[in-house]
């Protein structure tokens, strides 16, 4: 009888051990599987969907939470409903966090969707005549972004007090006497038939069938205020699973995916967090000084 009991106990132990072993394999071979919720825009999520798949091999389960506006993702992050978000430029982030008094911080850079200067009438910046008409978005932030683009292109210089918000009064030097015409952002592609050139946000350019290869000039990752970020609650930056999230986004594998998928309309911009913190330097330094 004792032998039978011993045999049963041995078999039971072996079964439990095997079951535990199978569970370990299912979780990726070793280590605990962590889950993070990441808030993203409901638009194009192809990059994050790709990251979700490769994260599984790293014992990281990413749950994407989509939002239809640019307000809720930061509020949800502040309330702890998500662990991180990735949808906004660092300049927008700083302004929103300040206005809403939120305790959030950037932990990594992702991409820039460059604004470009396009023209149907001219083939290069050099061919833009004196007095050329340049259409730009009229909303303050994008107006400022367009002016910074023109400065980076070497066409104008902005005053030292430029803070990212656009106005004609903030232009310090305009040697070609360009006529800058603010219009609704969605109309900037339509102005290509009338204006000499038009500064067009990436999303409107794509809708109009334009690519960065068509642009006379476009932003690069030196346009730091408009680099997108991964944000978290203050105090969470050192969580290993969130650092892994940044490492995955900034990996060679994801960089190659972005370049292949978006064909230059979205550019990986993996600058350091310290560089992000100094993005305001870009507002008053022409490209030749960077």
XYZ file of C-alpha atoms in Angstrom:
290
model
C 0.000 0.000 0.000
C 2.820 2.369 0.894
C 4.478 1.655 -2.455
C 1.294 2.605 -4.265
C 1.052 5.895 -2.330
C 4.692 6.758 -3.054
C 4.183 6.028 -6.752
C 1.115 8.251 -6.879
C 3.002 11.099 -5.171
C 5.945 10.825 -7.576
C 3.639 10.864 -10.582
C 1.754 13.875 -9.227
C 5.002 15.776 -8.641
C 6.179 14.986 -12.173
C 2.875 16.216 -13.600
C 3.059 19.529 -11.706
C 6.682 20.042 -12.752
C 5.839 19.398 -16.402
C 2.901 21.783 -16.226
C 5.114 24.525 -14.795
C 7.647 23.870 -17.514
C 5.017 24.225 -20.210
C 3.855 27.521 -18.755
C 7.387 28.861 -18.845
C 7.771 28.007 -22.509
C 4.501 29.719 -23.366
C 5.704 32.917 -21.743
C 8.761 33.137 -23.988
C 11.230 30.745 -22.443
C 12.320 32.680 -19.330
C 11.359 35.630 -17.194
C 8.040 37.169 -16.271
C 5.817 38.568 -19.019
C 5.044 42.241 -18.357
C 2.026 44.066 -19.762
C 1.986 47.762 -20.629
C -0.869 49.847 -21.983
C 0.183 52.387 -24.602
C -2.093 55.192 -25.763
C -1.844 55.972 -29.469
C -3.718 58.042 -32.032
C -6.465 56.195 -33.871
C -4.906 57.134 -37.210
C -2.028 55.113 -38.666
C -0.956 52.529 -36.060
C 1.156 50.298 -38.320
C 4.413 50.965 -36.500
C 2.967 50.195 -33.081
C 1.216 47.084 -34.368
C 4.604 45.899 -35.644
C 6.205 46.642 -32.273
C 3.455 44.686 -30.505
C 4.488 41.575 -32.420
C 8.236 41.822 -31.860
C 7.674 42.703 -28.177
C 6.150 39.272 -27.614
C 9.601 37.758 -28.168
C 10.936 40.015 -25.397
C 8.406 38.951 -22.734
C 6.546 42.229 -23.158
C 2.819 42.311 -23.835
C 1.736 45.661 -25.306
C -1.937 46.630 -25.239
C -2.683 49.496 -27.623
C -5.364 51.933 -26.471
C -6.521 54.214 -29.301
C -7.763 57.785 -28.895
C -9.581 60.029 -31.351
C -8.253 63.358 -30.067
C -5.053 64.912 -28.734
C -6.397 65.669 -25.253
C -7.512 62.381 -23.734
C -4.212 60.445 -24.114
C -2.384 62.742 -21.702
C -5.295 62.892 -19.269
C -5.577 59.096 -19.309
C -1.839 58.807 -18.667
C -2.048 61.232 -15.762
C -4.914 59.217 -14.251
C -2.971 55.951 -14.549
C -5.384 54.435 -17.066
C -2.453 53.756 -19.407
C 1.278 53.300 -18.764
C 2.594 55.393 -21.649
C 1.445 57.258 -24.720
C 2.937 57.976 -28.120
C 1.123 60.443 -30.362
C 2.467 63.971 -29.860
C 5.368 66.287 -30.578
C 7.549 67.383 -27.694
C 6.497 71.031 -28.178
C 2.798 70.159 -27.961
C 3.502 67.925 -24.959
C 5.277 70.671 -23.030
C 2.537 73.210 -23.714
C -0.269 70.799 -22.787
C 1.403 69.571 -19.594
C 2.026 73.149 -18.494
C -1.532 74.277 -19.235
C -3.099 71.253 -17.507
C -0.555 71.079 -14.664
C 0.159 67.392 -15.293
C 3.107 65.457 -13.901
C 4.293 63.673 -17.029
C 7.670 63.361 -18.725
C 9.187 62.288 -22.029
C 11.338 59.137 -21.946
C 12.165 58.675 -25.621
C 11.993 60.140 -29.124
C 10.268 58.321 -31.964
C 9.725 59.941 -35.362
C 9.109 63.207 -37.134
C 6.437 63.612 -39.824
C 8.134 66.446 -41.682
C 6.509 69.610 -42.922
C 7.700 70.380 -46.437
C 7.943 73.383 -48.742
C 6.352 72.427 -52.068
C 5.993 74.218 -55.402
C 4.458 73.587 -58.818
C 6.214 76.593 -60.324
C 9.804 76.208 -59.160
C 12.254 73.317 -59.073
C 14.558 74.471 -56.267
C 14.913 76.965 -53.442
C 17.385 78.964 -55.542
C 14.782 79.484 -58.240
C 12.327 81.166 -55.874
C 12.205 84.803 -57.063
C 12.367 87.894 -54.903
C 8.861 88.739 -53.711
C 7.662 85.136 -54.082
C 4.376 84.301 -52.381
C 4.638 81.525 -49.781
C 1.462 80.015 -48.329
C 1.702 78.825 -44.717
C -0.795 77.373 -42.194
C -2.507 80.152 -40.229
C -2.914 78.310 -36.894
C -0.349 79.688 -34.428
C 1.662 76.510 -33.795
C 1.817 75.412 -37.433
C 2.405 79.005 -38.561
C 5.430 79.033 -36.280
C 6.501 75.653 -37.580
C 6.342 76.937 -41.167
C 8.427 79.984 -40.252
C 11.004 77.730 -38.615
C 11.038 75.640 -41.807
C 11.731 78.758 -43.883
C 14.501 79.714 -41.472
C 16.035 76.236 -41.692
C 15.907 76.590 -45.481
C 17.897 79.811 -45.169
C 15.127 82.042 -46.544
C 14.354 84.105 -43.427
C 15.670 84.727 -39.923
C 13.448 84.868 -36.850
C 13.768 87.176 -33.862
C 15.390 85.859 -30.696
C 12.082 85.993 -28.818
C 10.424 83.522 -31.205
C 8.736 80.891 -28.999
C 7.211 78.592 -31.588
C 4.082 80.650 -32.174
C 3.845 82.184 -35.631
C 3.211 85.776 -36.678
C 4.578 88.035 -39.399
C 5.980 90.358 -36.727
C 8.368 87.677 -35.466
C 10.373 87.699 -38.718
C 13.675 89.528 -38.248
C 15.177 89.336 -41.734
C 13.482 88.592 -45.049
C 16.176 89.306 -47.680
C 14.103 87.990 -50.613
C 11.081 90.024 -49.470
C 8.920 86.909 -49.513
C 5.173 87.504 -49.266
C 4.048 85.077 -46.585
C 0.344 84.281 -46.837
C -1.331 82.505 -43.870
C -4.230 80.230 -44.892
C -6.137 77.334 -43.321
C -3.760 74.382 -43.046
C -6.033 72.155 -45.126
C -5.893 74.675 -47.962
C -2.111 74.830 -48.263
C -1.976 72.134 -50.989
C -4.642 73.979 -53.002
C -2.543 77.150 -52.957
C 0.113 75.402 -55.040
C -1.757 76.536 -58.167
C -1.496 80.203 -57.185
C 1.427 80.697 -54.799
C 5.091 80.251 -55.649
C 5.397 77.697 -52.865
C 3.417 76.318 -49.943
C 4.477 74.996 -46.532
C 2.346 71.879 -46.054
C 1.903 69.639 -43.019
C 2.755 66.009 -43.686
C -0.788 64.670 -43.358
C -2.190 67.181 -45.858
C 0.725 66.569 -48.206
C 0.069 62.814 -48.187
C -3.651 63.404 -48.818
C -2.706 65.560 -51.811
C -0.490 62.794 -53.227
C 2.778 64.551 -52.381
C 5.883 62.899 -50.970
C 8.958 64.437 -49.381
C 10.833 63.748 -52.616
C 8.576 66.366 -54.224
C 9.487 69.051 -51.688
C 11.902 71.891 -52.374
C 12.916 71.521 -48.733
C 11.614 69.677 -45.701
C 12.238 69.323 -41.999
C 14.791 66.866 -40.778
C 15.268 65.529 -37.284
C 17.021 68.830 -36.466
C 13.501 70.303 -36.195
C 13.479 69.095 -32.608
C 10.257 70.775 -31.418
C 8.303 68.604 -33.830
C 9.822 65.252 -32.961
C 7.257 62.841 -31.514
C 7.829 61.272 -28.118
C 6.915 58.465 -25.753
C 5.578 59.945 -22.514
C 4.984 58.449 -19.044
C 4.005 59.617 -15.576
C 6.798 61.262 -13.623
C 8.481 58.640 -11.489
C 7.829 55.826 -13.977
C 10.711 56.533 -16.343
C 12.946 53.844 -14.830
C 10.399 51.030 -14.974
C 12.211 48.281 -16.934
C 9.203 47.459 -19.118
C 8.874 51.116 -20.160
C 12.571 51.374 -20.936
C 12.174 48.199 -22.994
C 9.350 49.934 -24.856
C 11.704 52.769 -25.847
C 14.477 50.346 -26.788
C 12.110 48.446 -29.064
C 10.906 51.588 -30.820
C 14.474 52.795 -31.327
C 15.766 49.421 -32.532
C 17.302 48.884 -35.974
C 14.451 46.506 -36.784
C 11.765 49.133 -36.193
C 13.819 51.842 -37.897
C 14.014 49.679 -41.030
C 10.261 49.001 -40.859
C 9.453 52.726 -40.674
C 11.716 53.576 -43.602
C 10.300 50.780 -45.751
C 6.652 51.360 -44.842
C 6.456 55.145 -44.983
C 9.038 55.754 -47.719
C 10.420 58.903 -46.153
C 7.140 60.574 -45.196
C 7.884 59.620 -41.596
C 11.499 59.757 -40.433
C 12.985 57.957 -37.400
C 14.368 60.646 -35.097
C 16.075 58.855 -32.246
C 17.610 61.809 -30.449
C 18.303 61.597 -26.731
C 15.942 62.861 -24.051
C 18.539 65.499 -23.141
C 18.420 66.774 -26.717
C 14.641 66.861 -26.545
C 14.798 69.014 -23.434
C 16.825 71.586 -25.380
C 14.484 71.670 -28.389
C 13.780 75.383 -27.946
C 17.310 76.087 -29.183
C 16.016 75.177 -32.649
C 13.648 78.151 -32.600
C 16.377 80.781 -32.734
C 19.315 79.027 -34.423
C 19.418 78.934 -38.235
C 20.443 75.625 -39.803
C 23.984 76.883 -40.414
C 24.494 77.273 -36.650
C 23.186 73.836 -35.645
